[in-house]
Coordinates of C-alpha atoms and ligand atoms in Angstrom, one line a residue:
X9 CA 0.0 0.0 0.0
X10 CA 1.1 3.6 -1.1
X11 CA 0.9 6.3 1.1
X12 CA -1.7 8.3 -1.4
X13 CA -5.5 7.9 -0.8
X14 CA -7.7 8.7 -4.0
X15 CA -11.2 10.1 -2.8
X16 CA -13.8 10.2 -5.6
X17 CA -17.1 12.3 -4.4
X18 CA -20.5 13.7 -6.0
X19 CA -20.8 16.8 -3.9
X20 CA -23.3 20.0 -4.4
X21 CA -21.0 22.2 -7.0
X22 CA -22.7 24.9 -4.3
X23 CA -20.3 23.1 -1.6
X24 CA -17.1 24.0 -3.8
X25 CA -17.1 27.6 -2.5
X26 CA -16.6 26.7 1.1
X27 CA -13.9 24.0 0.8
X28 CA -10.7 25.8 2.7
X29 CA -7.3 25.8 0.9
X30 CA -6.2 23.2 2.1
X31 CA -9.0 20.3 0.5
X32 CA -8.7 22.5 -2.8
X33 CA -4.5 21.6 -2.7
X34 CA -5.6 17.7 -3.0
X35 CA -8.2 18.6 -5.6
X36 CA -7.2 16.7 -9.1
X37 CA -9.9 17.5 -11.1
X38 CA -13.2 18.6 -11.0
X39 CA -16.3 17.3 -13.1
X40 CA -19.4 19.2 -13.9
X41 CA -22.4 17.1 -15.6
X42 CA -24.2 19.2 -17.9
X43 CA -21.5 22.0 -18.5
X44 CA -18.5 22.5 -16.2
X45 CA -18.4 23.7 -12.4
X46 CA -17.2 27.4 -12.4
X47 CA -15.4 29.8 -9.9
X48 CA -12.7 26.7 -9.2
X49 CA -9.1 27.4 -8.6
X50 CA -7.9 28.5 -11.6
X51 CA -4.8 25.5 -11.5
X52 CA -7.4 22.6 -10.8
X53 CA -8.7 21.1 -14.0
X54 CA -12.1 21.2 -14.6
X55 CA -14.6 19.3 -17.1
X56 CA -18.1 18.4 -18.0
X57 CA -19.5 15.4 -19.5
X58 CA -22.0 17.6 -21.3
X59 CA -24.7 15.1 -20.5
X60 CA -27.8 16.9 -17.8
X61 CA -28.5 15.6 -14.6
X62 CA -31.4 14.4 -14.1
X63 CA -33.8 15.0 -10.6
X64 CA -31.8 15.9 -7.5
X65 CA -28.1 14.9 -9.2
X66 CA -28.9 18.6 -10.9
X67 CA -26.7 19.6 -8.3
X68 CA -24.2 17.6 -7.9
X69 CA -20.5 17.6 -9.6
X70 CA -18.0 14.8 -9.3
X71 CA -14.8 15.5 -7.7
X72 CA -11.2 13.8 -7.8
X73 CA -9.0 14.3 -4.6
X74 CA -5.9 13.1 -3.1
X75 CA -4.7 13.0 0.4
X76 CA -2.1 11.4 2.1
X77 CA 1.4 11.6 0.5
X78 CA 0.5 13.1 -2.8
X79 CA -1.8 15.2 -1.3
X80 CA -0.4 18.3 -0.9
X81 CA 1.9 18.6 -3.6
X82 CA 0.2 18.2 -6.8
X83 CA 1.3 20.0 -9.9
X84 CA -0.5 21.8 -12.8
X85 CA 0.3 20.9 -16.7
X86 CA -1.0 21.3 -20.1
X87 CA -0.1 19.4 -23.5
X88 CA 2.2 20.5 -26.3
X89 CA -1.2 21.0 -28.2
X90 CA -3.1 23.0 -25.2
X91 CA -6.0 20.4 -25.8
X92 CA -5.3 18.6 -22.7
X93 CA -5.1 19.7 -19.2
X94 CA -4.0 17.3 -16.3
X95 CA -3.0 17.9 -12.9
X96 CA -1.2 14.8 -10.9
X97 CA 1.1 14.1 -8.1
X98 CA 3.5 11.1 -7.6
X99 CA 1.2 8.2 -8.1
X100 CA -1.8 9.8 -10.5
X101 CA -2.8 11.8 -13.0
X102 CA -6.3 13.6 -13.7
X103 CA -6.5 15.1 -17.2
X104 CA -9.2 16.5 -19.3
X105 CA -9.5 17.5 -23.0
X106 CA -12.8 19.4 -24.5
X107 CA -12.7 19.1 -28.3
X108 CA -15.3 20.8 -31.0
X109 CA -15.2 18.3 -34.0
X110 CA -16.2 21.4 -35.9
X111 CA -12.9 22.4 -35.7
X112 CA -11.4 19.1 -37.6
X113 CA -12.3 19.2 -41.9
X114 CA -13.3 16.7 -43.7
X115 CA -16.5 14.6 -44.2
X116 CA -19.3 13.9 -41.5
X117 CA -17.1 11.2 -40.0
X118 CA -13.7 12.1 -41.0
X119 CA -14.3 15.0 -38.6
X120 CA -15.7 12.5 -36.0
X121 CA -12.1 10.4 -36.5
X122 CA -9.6 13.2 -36.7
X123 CA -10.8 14.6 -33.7
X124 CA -10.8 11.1 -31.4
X125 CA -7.6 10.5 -33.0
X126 CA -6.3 14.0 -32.0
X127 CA -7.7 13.7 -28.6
X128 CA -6.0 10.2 -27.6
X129 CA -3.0 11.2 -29.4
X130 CA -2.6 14.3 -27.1
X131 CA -3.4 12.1 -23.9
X132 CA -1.0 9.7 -25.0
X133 CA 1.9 12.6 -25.8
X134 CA 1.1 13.3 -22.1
X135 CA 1.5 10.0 -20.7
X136 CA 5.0 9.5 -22.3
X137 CA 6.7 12.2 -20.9
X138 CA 5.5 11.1 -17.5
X139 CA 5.8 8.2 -14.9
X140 CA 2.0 7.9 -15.3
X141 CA 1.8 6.0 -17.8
X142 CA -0.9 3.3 -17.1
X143 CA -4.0 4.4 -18.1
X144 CA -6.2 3.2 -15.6
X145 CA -10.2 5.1 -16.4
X146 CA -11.1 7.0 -19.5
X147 CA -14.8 8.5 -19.9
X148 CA -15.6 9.0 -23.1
X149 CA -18.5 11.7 -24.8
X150 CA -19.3 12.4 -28.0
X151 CA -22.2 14.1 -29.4
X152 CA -25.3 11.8 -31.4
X153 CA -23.5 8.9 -30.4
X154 CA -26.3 6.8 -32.4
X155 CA -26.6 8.8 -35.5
X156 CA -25.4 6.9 -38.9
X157 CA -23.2 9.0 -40.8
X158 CA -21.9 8.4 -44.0
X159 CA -23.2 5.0 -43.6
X160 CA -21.9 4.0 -39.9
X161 CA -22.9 4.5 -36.6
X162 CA -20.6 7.3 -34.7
X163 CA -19.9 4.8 -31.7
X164 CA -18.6 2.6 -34.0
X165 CA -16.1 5.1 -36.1
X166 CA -15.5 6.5 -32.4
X167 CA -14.4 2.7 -31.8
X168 CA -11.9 3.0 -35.1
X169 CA -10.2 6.1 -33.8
X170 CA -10.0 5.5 -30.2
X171 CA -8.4 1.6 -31.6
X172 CA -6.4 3.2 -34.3
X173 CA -4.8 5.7 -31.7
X174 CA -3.9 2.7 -29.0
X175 CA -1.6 0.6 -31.9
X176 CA -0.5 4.2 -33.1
X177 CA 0.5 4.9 -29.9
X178 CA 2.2 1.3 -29.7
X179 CA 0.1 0.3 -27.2
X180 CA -1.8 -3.0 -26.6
X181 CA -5.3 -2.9 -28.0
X182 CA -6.4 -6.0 -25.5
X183 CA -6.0 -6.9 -22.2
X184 CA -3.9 -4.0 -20.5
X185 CA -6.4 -1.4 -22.0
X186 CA -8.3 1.1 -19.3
X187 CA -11.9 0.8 -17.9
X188 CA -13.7 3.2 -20.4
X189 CA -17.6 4.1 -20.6
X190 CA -18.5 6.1 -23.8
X191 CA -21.9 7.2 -24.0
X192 CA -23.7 10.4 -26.0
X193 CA -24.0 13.9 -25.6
X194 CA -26.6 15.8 -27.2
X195 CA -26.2 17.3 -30.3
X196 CA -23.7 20.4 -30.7
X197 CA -22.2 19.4 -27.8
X198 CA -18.1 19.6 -28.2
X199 CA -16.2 15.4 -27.2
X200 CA -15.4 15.4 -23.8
X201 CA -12.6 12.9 -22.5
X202 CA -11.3 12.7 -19.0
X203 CA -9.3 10.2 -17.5
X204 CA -7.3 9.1 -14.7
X205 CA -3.5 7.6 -15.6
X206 CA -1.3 6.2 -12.4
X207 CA 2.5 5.2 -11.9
X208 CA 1.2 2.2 -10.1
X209 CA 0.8 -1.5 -11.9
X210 CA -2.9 -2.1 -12.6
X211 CA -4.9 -4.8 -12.7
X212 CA -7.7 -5.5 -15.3
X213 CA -10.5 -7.9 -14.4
X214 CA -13.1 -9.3 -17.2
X215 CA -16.3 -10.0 -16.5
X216 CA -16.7 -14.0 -17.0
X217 CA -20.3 -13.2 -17.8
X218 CA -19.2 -11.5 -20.8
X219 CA -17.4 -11.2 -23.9
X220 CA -14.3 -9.3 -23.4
X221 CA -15.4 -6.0 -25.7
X222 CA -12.1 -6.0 -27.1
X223 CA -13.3 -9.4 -28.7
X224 CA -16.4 -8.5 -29.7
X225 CA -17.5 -10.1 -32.6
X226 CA -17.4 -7.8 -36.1
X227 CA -21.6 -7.6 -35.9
X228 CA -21.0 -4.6 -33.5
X229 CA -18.6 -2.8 -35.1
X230 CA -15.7 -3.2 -37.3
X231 CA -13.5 -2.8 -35.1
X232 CA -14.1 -3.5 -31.7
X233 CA -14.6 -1.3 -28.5
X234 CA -10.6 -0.4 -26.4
X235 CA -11.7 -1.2 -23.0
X236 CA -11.3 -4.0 -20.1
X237 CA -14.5 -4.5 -18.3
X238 CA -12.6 -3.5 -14.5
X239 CA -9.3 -1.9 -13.6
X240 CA -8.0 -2.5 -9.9
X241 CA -5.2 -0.5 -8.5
X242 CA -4.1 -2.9 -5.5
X243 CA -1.6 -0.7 -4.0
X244 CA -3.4 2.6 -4.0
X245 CA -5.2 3.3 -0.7
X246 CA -9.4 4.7 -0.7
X247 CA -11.1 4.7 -4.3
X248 CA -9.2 2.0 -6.3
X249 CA -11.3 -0.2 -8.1
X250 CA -13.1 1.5 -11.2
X251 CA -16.1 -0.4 -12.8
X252 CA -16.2 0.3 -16.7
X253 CA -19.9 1.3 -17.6
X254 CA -21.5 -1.5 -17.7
X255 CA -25.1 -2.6 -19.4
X256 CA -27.5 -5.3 -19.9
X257 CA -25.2 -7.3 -21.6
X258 CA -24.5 -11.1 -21.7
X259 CA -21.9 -12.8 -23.7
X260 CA -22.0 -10.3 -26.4
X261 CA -25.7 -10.1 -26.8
X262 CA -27.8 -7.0 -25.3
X263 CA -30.7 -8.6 -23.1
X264 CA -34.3 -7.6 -22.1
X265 CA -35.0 -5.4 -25.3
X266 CA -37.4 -2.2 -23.9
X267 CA -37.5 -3.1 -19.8
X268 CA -35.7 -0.8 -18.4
X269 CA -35.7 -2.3 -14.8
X270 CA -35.2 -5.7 -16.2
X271 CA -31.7 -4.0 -17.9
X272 CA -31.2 -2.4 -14.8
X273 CA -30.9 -5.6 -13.1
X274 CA -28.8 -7.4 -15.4
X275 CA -26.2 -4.4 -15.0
X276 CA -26.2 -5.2 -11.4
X277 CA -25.5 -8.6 -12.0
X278 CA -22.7 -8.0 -14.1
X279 CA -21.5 -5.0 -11.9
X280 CA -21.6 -8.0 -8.2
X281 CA -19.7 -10.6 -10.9
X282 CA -16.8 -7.6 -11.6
X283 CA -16.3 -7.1 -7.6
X284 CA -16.6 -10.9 -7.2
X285 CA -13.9 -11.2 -9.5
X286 CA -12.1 -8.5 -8.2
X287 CA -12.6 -10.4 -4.5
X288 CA -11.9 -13.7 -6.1
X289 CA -8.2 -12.1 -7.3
X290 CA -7.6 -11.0 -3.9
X291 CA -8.1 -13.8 -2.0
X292 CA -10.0 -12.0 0.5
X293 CA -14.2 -9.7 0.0
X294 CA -12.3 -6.5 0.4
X295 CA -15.3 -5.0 -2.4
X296 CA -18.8 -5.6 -2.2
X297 CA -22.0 -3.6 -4.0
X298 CA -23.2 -1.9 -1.1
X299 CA -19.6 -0.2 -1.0
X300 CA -19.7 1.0 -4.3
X301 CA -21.0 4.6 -6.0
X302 CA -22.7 4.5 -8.8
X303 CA -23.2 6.8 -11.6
X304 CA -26.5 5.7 -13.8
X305 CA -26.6 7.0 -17.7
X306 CA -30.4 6.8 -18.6
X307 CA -31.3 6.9 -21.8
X308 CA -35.1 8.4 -21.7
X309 CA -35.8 10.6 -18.6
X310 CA -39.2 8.7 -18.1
X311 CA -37.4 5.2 -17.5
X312 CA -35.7 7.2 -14.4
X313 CA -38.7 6.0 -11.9
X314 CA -38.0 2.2 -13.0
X315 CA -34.7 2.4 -13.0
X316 CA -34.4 3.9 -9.6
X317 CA -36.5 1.0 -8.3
X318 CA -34.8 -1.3 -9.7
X319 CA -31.1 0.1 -8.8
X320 CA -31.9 1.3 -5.2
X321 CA -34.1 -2.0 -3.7
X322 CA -31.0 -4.1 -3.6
X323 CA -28.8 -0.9 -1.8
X324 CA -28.6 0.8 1.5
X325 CA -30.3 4.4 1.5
X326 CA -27.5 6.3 1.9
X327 CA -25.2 4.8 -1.4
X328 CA -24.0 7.4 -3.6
X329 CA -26.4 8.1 -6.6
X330 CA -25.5 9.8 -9.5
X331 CA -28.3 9.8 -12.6
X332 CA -27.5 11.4 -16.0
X333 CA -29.3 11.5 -19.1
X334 CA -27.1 10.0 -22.1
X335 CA -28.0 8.2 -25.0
X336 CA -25.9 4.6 -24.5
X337 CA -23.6 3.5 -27.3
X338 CA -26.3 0.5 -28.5
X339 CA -29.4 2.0 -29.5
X340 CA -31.0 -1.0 -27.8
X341 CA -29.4 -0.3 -24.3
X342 CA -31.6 1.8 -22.1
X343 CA -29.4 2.1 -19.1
X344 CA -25.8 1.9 -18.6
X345 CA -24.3 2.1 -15.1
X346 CA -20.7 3.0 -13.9
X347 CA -19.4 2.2 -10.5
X348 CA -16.3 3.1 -8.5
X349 CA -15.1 1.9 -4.9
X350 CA -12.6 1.8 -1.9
X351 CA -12.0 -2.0 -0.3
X352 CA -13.1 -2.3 3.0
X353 CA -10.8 -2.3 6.0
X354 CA -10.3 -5.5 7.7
Ligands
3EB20 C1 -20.8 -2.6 -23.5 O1 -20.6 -3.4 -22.6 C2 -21.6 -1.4 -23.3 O2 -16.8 1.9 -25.7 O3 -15.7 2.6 -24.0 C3 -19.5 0.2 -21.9 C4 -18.2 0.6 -21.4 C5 -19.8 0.3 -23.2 C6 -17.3 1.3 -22.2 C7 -16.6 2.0 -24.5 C8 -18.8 0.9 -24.1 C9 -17.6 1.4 -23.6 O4 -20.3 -2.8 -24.7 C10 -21.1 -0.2 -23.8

């Protein structure tokens, strides 16, 4: 164990303004949902996923903090290319990049590709001039994620970039790759990336319910989605295990077409067979479900009610809640759910 603790909160953005100097100094990067959280320190990154909140999450923003031996010594960058800004101390790195396709020529989806292959080749560029170089959690949003153009889905030409840039990059396109969600923004919305990168060695866990995504089969794209299913940082004290969004999803097949509580559940599912694995790989049931918090990506506003049945029957009151409308990256998918969480002391 490290002598850094990561801390990963959805607080009222209204709270930011009376943190003291001292919780700001551990601060790595702030999140805002529908646009980004303003009035921060002008040195602490800050992002948005551009997807709204939906119901009391409208006030929320997710924050990224350090304490411990990291904790009051971070330091401030930006990339050779301005796009990306990333703040980090000894053991991780929070960095964020906001990118307006508009800005990239070409085509319908040639602009679509040359901006995700920008993007990732500017995160990479950072990575390599610093001990960080696992990439551990990358969230992913793009504008009208669904929407054919030029004859294929944007997910799946997000999927060719994002791939294209990983061998480009000369890294491994399987197994070592980060936990990922990539979900949709509404339309005119710029991409939005932020991720978290660590000096630590990482652990990836698949889900043995599932189809790695990395071998999904061509059907869903030609080629296939850059993410492992569950990264696990076992040396890195409070937040540490990052669940990849996760869906209603078995083998490689989506299940329960139009029930959003029945999708719900089977996210669940997959979500307790990622921390059994995760348990199972320790040795010891340092994570269970209850610990966890959860960030819920619904896809129409009036599935929120089921959902929120389904999610919160199986979880004490007081778990950590986050719901956002997004479209998900199948049009079939009606909910997708992200989870993070600390192992329990014993
Ligand atoms: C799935 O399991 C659902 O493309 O980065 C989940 C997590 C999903 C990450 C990504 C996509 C991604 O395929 C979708």
């Amino acid at each position: 164990m490290t002598g850094t603790s990561l801390h990963h909160d959805y607080l009222p953005t209204a709270d930011l303004a009376t943190k003291s100097s001292s919780w700001w100094d551990g601060v790595l990067g702030v999140v805002g949902f529908e646009k980004p959280p303003s009035t921060l320190p002008p040195w602490v990154p800050s992002t948005a996923s551009m997807t709204p909140a939906l119901g009391s999450s409208q006030h929320l923003c997710e924050v990224w903090r350090v304490t411990g031996t990291d904790g009051p010594d971070l330091r401030t960058g930006a990339s050779k290319g301005a796009r990306v800004r990333y703040r980090y101390g000894d053991e991780l790195l929070f960095g964020s990049t906001i990118i307006d396709e508009a800005g990239f020529a070409g085509t319908v989806s040639t602009a679509l590709l040359r901006a995700t292959e920008a993007a990732y080749l500017e995160i990479f560029a950072v990575l390599a001039d610093m001990p960080h170089r696992h990439l551990i959690r990358v969230w992913n949003y793009l504008p009208e994620i669904n929407r054919e153009a030029d004859g294929n889905e944007r997910y799946r030409q997000f999927n060719s970039a994002r791939q294209s840039a990983f061998r480009n990059a000369g890294r491994s396109t399987v197994g070592t790759v980060p936990a990922a969600c990539a979900l949709g923004s509404p339309a005119g919305s710029p991409i939005s990336i932020y991720f978290l990168a660590s000096s630590l060695p990482a652990t990836m866990i698949e889900n043995p319910r599932q189809t790695s995504a990395y071998f999904y089969p061509p059907k869903f794209g030609e080629h296939s989605p850059t993410f492992s299913r569950t990264c696990m940082l076992r040396e890195l004290g409070g937040t540490n295990l990052f669940v990849s969004g996760t869906a209603s999803i078995v083998g490689h097949e989506t299940m329960h077409h139009g029930d959003a509580g029945a999708q719900t559940h089977e996210s669940m599912t997959n979500i307790n067979a990622l921390v059994e694995e995760a348990n199972r790989l320790l040795g010891a049931n340092h994570y269970s479900l209850s610990g966890l918090k959860f960030k819920v990506y619904v896809r129409k506003p009036t599935d929120l009610p089921s959902i929120e049945r389904a999610l919160t029957s199986s979880l004490p009151m007081t778990t950590s809640i986050v719901y956002l409308q997004a479209d998900i990256c199948r049009e079939d998918l009606l909910v997708e759910i992200e989870a993070t969480g600390a192992a329990q002391r014993n």
